[in-house]
mmCIF file of C-alpha atoms in Angstrom:
data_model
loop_
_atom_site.group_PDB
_atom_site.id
_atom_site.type_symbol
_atom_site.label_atom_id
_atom_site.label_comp_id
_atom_site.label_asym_id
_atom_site.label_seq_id
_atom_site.Cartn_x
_atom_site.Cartn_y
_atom_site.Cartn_z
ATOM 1 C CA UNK A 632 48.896 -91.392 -44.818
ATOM 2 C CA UNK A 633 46.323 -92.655 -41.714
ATOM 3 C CA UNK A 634 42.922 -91.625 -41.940
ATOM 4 C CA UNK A 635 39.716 -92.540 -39.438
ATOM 5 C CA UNK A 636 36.715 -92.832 -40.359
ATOM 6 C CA UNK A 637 33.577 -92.564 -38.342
ATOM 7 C CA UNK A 638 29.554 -93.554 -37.818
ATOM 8 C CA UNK A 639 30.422 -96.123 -40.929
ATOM 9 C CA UNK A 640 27.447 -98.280 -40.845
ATOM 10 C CA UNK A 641 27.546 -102.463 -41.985
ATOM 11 C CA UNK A 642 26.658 -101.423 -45.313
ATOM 12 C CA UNK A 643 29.658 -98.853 -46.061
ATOM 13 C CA UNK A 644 32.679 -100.678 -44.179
ATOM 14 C CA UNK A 645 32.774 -103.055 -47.470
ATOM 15 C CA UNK A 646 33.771 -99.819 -49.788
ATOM 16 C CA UNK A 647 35.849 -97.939 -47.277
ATOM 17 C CA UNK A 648 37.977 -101.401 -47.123
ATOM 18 C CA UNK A 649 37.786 -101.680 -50.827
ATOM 19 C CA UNK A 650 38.802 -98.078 -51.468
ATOM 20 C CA UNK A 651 41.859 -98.523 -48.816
ATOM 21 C CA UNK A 652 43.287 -102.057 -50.459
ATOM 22 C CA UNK A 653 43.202 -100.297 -54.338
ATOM 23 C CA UNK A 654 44.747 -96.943 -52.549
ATOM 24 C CA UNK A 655 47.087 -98.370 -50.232
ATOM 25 C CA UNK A 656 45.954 -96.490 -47.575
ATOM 26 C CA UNK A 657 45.137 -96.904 -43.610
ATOM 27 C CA UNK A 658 42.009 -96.100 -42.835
ATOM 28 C CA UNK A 659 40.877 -97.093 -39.490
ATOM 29 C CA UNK A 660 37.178 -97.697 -39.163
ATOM 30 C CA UNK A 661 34.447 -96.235 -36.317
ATOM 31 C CA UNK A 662 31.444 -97.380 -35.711
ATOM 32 C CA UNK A 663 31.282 -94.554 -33.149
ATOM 33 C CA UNK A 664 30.081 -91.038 -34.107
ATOM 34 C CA UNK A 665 32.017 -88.028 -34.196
ATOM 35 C CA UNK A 666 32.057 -86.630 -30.611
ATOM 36 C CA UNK A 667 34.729 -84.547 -27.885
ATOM 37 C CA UNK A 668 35.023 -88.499 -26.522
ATOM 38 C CA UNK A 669 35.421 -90.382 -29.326
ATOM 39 C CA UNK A 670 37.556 -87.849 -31.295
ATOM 40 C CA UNK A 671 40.768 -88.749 -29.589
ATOM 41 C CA UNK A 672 41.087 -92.213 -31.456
ATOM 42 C CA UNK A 673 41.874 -89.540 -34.102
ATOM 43 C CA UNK A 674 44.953 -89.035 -32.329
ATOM 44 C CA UNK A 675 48.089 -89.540 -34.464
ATOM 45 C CA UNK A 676 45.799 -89.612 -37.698
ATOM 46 C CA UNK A 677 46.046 -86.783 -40.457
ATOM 47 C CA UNK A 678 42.762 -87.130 -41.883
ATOM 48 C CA UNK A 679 38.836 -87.484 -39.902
ATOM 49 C CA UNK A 680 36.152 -88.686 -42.185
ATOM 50 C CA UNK A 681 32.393 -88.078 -40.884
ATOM 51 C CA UNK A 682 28.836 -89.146 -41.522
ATOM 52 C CA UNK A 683 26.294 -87.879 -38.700
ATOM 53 C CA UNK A 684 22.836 -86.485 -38.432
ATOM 54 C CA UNK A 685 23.507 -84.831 -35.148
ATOM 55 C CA UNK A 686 25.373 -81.366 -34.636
ATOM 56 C CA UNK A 687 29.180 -81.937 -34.479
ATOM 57 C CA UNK A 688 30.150 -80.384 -31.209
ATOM 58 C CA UNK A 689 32.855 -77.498 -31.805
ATOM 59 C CA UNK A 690 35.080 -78.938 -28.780
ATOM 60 C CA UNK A 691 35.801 -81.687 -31.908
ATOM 61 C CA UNK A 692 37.467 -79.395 -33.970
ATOM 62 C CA UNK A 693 39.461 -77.824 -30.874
ATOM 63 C CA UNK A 694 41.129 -81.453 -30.770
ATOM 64 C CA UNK A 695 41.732 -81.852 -33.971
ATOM 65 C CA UNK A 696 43.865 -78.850 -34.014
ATOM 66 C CA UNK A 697 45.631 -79.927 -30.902
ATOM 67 C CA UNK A 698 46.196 -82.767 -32.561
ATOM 68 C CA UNK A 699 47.426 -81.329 -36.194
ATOM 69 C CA UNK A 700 44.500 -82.253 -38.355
ATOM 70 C CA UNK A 701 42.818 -79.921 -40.033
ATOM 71 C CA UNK A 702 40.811 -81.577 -42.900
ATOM 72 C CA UNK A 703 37.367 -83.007 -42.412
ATOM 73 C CA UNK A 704 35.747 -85.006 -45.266
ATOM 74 C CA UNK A 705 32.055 -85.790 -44.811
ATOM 75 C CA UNK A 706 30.460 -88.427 -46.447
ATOM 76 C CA UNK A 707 27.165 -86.837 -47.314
ATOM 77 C CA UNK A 708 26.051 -83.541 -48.811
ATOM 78 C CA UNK A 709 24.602 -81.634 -45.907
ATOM 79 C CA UNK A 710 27.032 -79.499 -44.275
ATOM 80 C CA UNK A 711 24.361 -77.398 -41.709
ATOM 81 C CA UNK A 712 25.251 -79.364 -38.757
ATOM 82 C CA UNK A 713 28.741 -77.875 -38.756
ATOM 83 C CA UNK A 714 29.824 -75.063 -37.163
ATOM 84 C CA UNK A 715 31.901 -72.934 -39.609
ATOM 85 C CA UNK A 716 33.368 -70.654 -37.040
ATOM 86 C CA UNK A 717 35.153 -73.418 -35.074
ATOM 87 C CA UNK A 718 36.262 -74.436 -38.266
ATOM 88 C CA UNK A 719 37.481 -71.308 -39.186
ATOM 89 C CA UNK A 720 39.071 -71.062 -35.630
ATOM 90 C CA UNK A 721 41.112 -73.957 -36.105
ATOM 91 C CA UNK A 722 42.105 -73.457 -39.983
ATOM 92 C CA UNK A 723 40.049 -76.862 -41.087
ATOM 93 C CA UNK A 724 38.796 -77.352 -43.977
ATOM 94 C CA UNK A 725 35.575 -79.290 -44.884
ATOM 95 C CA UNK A 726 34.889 -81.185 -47.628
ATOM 96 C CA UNK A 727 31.348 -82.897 -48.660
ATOM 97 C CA UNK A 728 29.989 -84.908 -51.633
ATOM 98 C CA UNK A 729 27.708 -83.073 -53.144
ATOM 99 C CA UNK A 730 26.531 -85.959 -55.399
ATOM 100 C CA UNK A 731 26.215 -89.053 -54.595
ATOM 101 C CA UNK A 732 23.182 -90.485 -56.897
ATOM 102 C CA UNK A 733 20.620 -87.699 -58.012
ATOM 103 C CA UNK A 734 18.507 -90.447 -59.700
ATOM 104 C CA UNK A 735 18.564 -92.290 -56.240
ATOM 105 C CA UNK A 736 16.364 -89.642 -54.242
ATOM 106 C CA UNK A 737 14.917 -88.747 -57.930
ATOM 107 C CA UNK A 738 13.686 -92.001 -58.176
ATOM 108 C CA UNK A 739 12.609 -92.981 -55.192
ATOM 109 C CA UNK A 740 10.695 -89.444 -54.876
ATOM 110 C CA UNK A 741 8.622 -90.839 -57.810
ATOM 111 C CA UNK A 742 8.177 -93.823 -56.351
ATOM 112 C CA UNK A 743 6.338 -92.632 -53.687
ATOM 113 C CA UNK A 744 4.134 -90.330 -55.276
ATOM 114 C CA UNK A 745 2.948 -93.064 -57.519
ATOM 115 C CA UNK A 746 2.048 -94.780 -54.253
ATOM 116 C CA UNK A 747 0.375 -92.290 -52.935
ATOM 117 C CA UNK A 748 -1.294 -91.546 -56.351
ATOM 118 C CA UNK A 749 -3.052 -95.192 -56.315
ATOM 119 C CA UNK A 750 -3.344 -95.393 -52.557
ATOM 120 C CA UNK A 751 -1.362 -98.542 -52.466
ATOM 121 C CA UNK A 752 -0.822 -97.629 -48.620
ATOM 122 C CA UNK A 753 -4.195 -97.777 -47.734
ATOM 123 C CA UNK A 754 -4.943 -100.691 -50.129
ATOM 124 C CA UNK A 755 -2.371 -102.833 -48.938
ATOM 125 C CA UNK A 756 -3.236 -102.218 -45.402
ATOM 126 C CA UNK A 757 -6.317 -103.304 -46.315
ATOM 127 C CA UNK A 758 -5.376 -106.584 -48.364
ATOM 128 C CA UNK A 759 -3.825 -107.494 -44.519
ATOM 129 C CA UNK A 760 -7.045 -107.798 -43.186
ATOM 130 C CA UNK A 761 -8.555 -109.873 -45.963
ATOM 131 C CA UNK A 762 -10.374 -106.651 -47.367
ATOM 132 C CA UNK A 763 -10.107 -106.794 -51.581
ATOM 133 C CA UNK A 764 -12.889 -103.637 -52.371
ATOM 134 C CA UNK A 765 -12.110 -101.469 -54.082
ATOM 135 C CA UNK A 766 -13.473 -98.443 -53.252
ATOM 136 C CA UNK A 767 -13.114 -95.874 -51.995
ATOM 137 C CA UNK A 768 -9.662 -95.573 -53.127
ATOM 138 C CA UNK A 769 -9.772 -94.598 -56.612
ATOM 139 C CA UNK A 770 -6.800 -93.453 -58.187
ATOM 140 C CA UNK A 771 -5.146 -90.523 -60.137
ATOM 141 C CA UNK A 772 -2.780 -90.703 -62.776
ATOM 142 C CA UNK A 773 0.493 -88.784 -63.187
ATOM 143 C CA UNK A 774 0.218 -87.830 -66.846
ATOM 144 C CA UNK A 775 -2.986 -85.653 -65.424
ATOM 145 C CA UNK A 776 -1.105 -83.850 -63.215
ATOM 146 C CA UNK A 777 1.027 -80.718 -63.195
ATOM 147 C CA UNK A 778 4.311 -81.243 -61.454
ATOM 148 C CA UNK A 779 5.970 -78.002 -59.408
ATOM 149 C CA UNK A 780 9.716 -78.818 -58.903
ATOM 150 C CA UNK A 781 11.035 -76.528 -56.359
ATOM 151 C CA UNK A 782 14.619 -76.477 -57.032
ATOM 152 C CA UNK A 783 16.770 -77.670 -59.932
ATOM 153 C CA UNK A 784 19.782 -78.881 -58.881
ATOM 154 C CA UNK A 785 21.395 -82.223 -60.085
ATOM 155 C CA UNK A 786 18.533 -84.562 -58.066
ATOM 156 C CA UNK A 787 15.647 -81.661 -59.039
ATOM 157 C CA UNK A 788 16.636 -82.145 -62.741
ATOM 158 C CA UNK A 789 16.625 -85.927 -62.821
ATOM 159 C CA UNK A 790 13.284 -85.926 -61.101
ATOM 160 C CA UNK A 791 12.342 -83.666 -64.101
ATOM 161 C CA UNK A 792 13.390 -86.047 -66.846
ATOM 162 C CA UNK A 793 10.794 -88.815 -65.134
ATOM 163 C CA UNK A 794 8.370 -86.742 -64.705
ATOM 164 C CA UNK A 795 8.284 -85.890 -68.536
ATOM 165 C CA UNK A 796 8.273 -89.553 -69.181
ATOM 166 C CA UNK A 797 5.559 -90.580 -68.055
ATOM 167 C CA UNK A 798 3.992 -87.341 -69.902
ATOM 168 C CA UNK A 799 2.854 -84.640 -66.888
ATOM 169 C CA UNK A 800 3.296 -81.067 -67.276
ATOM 170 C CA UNK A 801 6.035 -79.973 -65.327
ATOM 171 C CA UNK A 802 6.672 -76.224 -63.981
ATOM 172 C CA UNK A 803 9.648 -75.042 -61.781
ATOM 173 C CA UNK A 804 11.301 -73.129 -59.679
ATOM 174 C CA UNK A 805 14.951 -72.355 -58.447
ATOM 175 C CA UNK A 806 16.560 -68.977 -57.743
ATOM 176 C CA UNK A 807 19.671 -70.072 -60.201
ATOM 177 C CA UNK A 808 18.196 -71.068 -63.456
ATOM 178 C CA UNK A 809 19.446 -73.991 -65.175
ATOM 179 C CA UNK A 810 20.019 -72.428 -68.832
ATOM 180 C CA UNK A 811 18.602 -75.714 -70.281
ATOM 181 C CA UNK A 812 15.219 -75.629 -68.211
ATOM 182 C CA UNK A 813 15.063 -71.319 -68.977
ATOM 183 C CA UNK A 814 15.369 -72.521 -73.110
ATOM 184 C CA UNK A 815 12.190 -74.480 -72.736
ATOM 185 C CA UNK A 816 10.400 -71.901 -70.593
ATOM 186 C CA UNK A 817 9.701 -74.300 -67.125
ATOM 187 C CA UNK A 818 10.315 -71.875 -64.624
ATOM 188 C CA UNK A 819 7.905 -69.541 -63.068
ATOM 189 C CA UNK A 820 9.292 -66.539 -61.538
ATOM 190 C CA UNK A 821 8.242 -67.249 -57.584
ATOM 191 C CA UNK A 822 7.974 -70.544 -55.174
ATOM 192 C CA UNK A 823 4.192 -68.813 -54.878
ATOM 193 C CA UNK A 824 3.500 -69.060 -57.995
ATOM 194 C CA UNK A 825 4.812 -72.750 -58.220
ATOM 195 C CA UNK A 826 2.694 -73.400 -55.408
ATOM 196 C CA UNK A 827 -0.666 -71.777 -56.432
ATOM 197 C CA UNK A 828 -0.052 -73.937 -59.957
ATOM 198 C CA UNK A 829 1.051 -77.375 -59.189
ATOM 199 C CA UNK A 830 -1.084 -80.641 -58.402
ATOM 200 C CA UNK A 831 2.312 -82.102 -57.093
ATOM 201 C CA UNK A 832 4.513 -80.096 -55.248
ATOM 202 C CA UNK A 833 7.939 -81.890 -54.982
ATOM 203 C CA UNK A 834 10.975 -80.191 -52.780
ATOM 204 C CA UNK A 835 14.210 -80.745 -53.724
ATOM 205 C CA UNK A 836 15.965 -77.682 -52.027
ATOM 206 C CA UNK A 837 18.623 -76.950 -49.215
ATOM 207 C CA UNK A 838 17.396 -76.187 -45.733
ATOM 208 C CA UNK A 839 16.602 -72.276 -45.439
ATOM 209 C CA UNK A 840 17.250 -72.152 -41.653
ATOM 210 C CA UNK A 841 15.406 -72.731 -38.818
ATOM 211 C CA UNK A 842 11.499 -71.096 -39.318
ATOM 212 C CA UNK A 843 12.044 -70.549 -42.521
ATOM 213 C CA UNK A 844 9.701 -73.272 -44.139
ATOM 214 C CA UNK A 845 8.244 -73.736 -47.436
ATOM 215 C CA UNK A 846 4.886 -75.625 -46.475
ATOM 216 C CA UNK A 847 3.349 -74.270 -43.960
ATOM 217 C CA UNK A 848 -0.458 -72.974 -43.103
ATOM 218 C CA UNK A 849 -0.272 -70.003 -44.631
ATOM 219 C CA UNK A 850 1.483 -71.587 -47.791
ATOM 220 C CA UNK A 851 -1.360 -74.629 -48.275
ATOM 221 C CA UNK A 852 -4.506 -72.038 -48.385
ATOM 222 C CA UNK A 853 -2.645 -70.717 -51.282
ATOM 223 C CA UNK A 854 -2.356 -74.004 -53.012
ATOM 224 C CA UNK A 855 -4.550 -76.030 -55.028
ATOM 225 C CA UNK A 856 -7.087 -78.551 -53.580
ATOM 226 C CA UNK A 857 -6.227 -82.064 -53.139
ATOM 227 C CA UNK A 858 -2.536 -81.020 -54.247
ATOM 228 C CA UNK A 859 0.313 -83.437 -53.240
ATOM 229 C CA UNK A 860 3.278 -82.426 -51.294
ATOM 230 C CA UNK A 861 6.822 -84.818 -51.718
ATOM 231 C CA UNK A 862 9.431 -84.052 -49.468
ATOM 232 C CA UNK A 863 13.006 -86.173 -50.070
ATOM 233 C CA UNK A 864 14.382 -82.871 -49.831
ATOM 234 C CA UNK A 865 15.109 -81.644 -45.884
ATOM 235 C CA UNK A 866 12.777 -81.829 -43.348
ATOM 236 C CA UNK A 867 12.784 -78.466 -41.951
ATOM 237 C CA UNK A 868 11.272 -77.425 -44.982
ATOM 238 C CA UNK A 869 7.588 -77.811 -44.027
ATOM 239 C CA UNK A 870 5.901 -77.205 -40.677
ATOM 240 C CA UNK A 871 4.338 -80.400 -39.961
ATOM 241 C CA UNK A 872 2.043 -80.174 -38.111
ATOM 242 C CA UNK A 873 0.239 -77.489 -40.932
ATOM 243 C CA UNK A 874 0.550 -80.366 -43.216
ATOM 244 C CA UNK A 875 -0.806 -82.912 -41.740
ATOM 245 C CA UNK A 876 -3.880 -80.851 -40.633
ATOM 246 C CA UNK A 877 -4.489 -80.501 -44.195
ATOM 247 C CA UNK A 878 -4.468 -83.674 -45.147
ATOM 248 C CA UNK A 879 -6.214 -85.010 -42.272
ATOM 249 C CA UNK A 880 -9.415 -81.770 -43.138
ATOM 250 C CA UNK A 881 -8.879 -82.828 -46.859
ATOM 251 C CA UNK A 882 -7.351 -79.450 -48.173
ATOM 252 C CA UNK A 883 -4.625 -81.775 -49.948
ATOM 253 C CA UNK A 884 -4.840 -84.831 -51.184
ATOM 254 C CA UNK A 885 -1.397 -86.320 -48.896
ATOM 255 C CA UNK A 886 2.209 -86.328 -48.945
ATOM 256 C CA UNK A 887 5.016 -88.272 -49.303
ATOM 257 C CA UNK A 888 7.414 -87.574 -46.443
ATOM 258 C CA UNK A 889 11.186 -89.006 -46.352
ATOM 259 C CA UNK A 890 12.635 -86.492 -44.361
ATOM 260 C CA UNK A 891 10.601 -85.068 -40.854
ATOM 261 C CA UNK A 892 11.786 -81.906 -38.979
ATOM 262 C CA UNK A 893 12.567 -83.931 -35.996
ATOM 263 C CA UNK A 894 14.098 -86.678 -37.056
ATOM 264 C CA UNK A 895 17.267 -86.718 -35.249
ATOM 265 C CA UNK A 896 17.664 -89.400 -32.725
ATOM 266 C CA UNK A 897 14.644 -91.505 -34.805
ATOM 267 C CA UNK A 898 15.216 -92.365 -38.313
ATOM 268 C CA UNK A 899 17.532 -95.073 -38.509
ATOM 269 C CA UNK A 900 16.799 -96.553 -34.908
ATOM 270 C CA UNK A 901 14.866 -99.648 -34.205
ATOM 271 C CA UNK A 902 11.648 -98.687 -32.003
ATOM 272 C CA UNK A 903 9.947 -102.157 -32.346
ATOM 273 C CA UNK A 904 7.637 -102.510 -30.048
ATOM 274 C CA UNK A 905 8.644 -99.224 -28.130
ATOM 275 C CA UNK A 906 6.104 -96.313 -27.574
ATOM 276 C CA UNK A 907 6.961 -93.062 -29.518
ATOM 277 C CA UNK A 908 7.253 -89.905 -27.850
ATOM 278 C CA UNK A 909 6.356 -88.104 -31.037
ATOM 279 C CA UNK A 910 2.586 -87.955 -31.179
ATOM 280 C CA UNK A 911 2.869 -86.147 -34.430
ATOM 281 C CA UNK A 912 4.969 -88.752 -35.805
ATOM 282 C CA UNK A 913 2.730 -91.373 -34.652
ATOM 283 C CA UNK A 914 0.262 -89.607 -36.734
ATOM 284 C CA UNK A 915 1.554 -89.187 -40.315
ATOM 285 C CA UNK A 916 2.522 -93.485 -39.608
ATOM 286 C CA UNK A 917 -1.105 -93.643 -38.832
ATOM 287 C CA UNK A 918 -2.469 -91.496 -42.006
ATOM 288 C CA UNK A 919 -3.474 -93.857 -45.102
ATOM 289 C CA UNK A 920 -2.874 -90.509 -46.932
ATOM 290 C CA UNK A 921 0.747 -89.934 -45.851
ATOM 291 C CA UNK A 922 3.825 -92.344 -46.707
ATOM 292 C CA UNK A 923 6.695 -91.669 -44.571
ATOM 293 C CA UNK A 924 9.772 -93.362 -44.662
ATOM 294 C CA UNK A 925 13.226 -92.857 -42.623
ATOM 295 C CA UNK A 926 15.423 -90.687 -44.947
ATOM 296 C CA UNK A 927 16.243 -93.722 -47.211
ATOM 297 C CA UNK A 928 15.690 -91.933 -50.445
ATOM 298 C CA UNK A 929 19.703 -91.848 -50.837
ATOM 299 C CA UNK A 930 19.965 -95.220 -50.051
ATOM 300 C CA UNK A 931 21.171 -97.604 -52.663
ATOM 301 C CA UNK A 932 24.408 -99.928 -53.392
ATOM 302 C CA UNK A 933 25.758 -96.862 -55.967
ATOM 303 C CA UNK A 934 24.827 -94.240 -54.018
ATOM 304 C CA UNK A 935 26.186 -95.440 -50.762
ATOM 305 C CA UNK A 936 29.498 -96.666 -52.382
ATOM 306 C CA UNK A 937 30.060 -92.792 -53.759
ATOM 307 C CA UNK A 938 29.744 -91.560 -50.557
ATOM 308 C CA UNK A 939 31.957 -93.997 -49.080
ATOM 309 C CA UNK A 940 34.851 -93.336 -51.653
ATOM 310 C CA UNK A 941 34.041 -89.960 -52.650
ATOM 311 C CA UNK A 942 35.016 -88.973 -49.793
ATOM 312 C CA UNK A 943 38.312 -90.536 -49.438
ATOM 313 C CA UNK A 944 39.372 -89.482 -52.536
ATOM 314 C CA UNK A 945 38.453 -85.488 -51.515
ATOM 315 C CA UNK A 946 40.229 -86.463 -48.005
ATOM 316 C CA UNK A 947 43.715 -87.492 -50.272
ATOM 317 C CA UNK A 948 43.313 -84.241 -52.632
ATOM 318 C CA UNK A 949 43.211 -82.152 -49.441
ATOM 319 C CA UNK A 950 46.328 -83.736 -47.846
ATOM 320 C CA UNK A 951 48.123 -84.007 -51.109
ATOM 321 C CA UNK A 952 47.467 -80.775 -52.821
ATOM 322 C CA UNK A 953 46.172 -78.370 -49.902
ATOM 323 C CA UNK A 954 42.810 -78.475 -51.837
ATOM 324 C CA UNK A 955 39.771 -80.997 -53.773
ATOM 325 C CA UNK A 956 37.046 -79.866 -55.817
ATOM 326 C CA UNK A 957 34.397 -81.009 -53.247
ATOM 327 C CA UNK A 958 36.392 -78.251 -50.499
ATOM 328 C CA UNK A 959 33.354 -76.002 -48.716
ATOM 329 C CA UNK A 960 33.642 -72.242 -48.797
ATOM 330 C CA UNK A 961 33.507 -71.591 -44.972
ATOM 331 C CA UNK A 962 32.969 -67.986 -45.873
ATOM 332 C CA UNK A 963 29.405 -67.770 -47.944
#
């Protein structure tokens, strides 16, 4: 069995090799991403392996046929950069792993709304310049606060259990109840009413498609003042521009932002020194209301090693058996 792996970053190539000593298994390793030029090193492989944030161009999946593979295995959870219908085409299948650490992005979700909470942004900025007043930043504690989770999936849930520790009311939402969550009566019956309720709003959903955002202006009038909006979620889930208007008029209190609708081609680039195009962006960097950081909720030794090996192991089911319990469903 030869498999390829590509876009492996520094900080993964020590798990793929790991993963292929204990398995006795080639895998060849890419720093390259996934693209019509780059797929032909696939060549003469049976397996591809992927991790990208841009679109995966159909003509890839055209060559993989021609060249008799027809298993992908990506190494993260999101699968809406792939087009189904050249999969389909050429009778791949696709395989994800659809958890990798939900206390990771759990975690770190709380993390940053304690920040925000005691505006250790703006104080720390502050501290810099040899400024130690206090006010005006004055802060607000958790155990206050009533927390909206907007979906209860795996990393949802875990976010739930911290919340509860540190003793805030905590309301949710999530078209597929988790029985557990329904026994203690948590869930309201709409995102509005979530919304309308909840000093914290924290998203932990899938992308709804393009347009189709949670956050927005008309959303936010509906919402409490000086509510909180956390986002490790995806970042086509709020319009923001809306949100950042609020903030910056006072309508919420801030947001902390790990994912950004136009991330692509950004996060996970070095722009020292460099001007950004994105006046927006440049914005929410500038707000002392607003922490924003580049999609790194995920990113930790366990959860980065799962993704590495998870999806080897899901790559070996598929080529073994014809199947793995991580496979897609190409047709919902």
């Amino acid at each position: 069995m030869r498999l390829i792996d590509y876009g492996v970053r520094d900080d993964e190539k020590k798990y793929i090799e790991e993963w292929a000593k204990i398995n006795k298994v080639e895998v060849k390793i890419v720093q390259e991403l996934l693209t019509p030029e780059t797929v032909e090193l696939a060549n003469g492989f049976d397996g591809i392996v992927a991790y990208q944030q841009l679109p995966y161009d159909p003509v890839v999946f055209d060559k993989m046929n021609e060249y008799g593979i027809h298993v992908i295995s990506l190494r993260n959870v999101g699968v809406d950069n792939v087009p189904f219908e050249a999969l389909k085409k050429n009778d791949i299948r696709l395989t994800n792993v659809p958890s990798y650490s939900p206390e990771a992005i759990a975690e770190y979700s709380v993390t940053g709304l304690m920040a925000l909470l005691r505006n250790m942004k703006h104080m720390i900025r502050k501290v810099d310049q040899y400024d130690f007043e206090w006010a005006p930043d004055i802060g607000r504690e958790l155990n206050q606060l009533t927390v909206g989770v907007a979906g209860t999936g795996r990393i949802g849930r875990a976010a739930i259990k911290i919340y509860e520790g540190f003793g805030a009311k905590v309301i949710a939402y999530d078209k597929y109840r988790n029985d557990e969550l329904d026994k203690k009566g948590m869930y309201v019956d709409t995102l509005d009413e979530l919304l309308k309720q909840a000093d914290v709003v924290t998203l932990h959903l899938p992308s709804l498609g393009k347009g189709n955002t949670v956050i927005n202006a008309k959303t936010i009038a509906e919402m409490k003042d000086d509510a909180v909006v956390v986002n490790t979620g995806r970042g086509d889930l709020i319009n923001t521009q809306d949100l950042y208007d609020a903030v910056a008029n006072g309508k919420l209190y801030g947001a902390v932002l790990d994912v950004y609708e136009n991330e692509v081609g950004i996060f996970n680039t070095d722009r020292t020194d460099q001007e950004l195009d994105d006046k927006l962006l440049e914005k929410l960097i500038q707000s002392p209301r607003i922490i924003l950081t580049p999609h790194i909720a995920f990113y930790t030794t366990k959860a980065v090693k799962n993704m590495a090996t998870i999806s080897l192991n899901s790559m070996v089911d598929e080529l073994n058996t014809g199947t793995s319990g991580n496979e897609i469903d190409l047709d919902k």
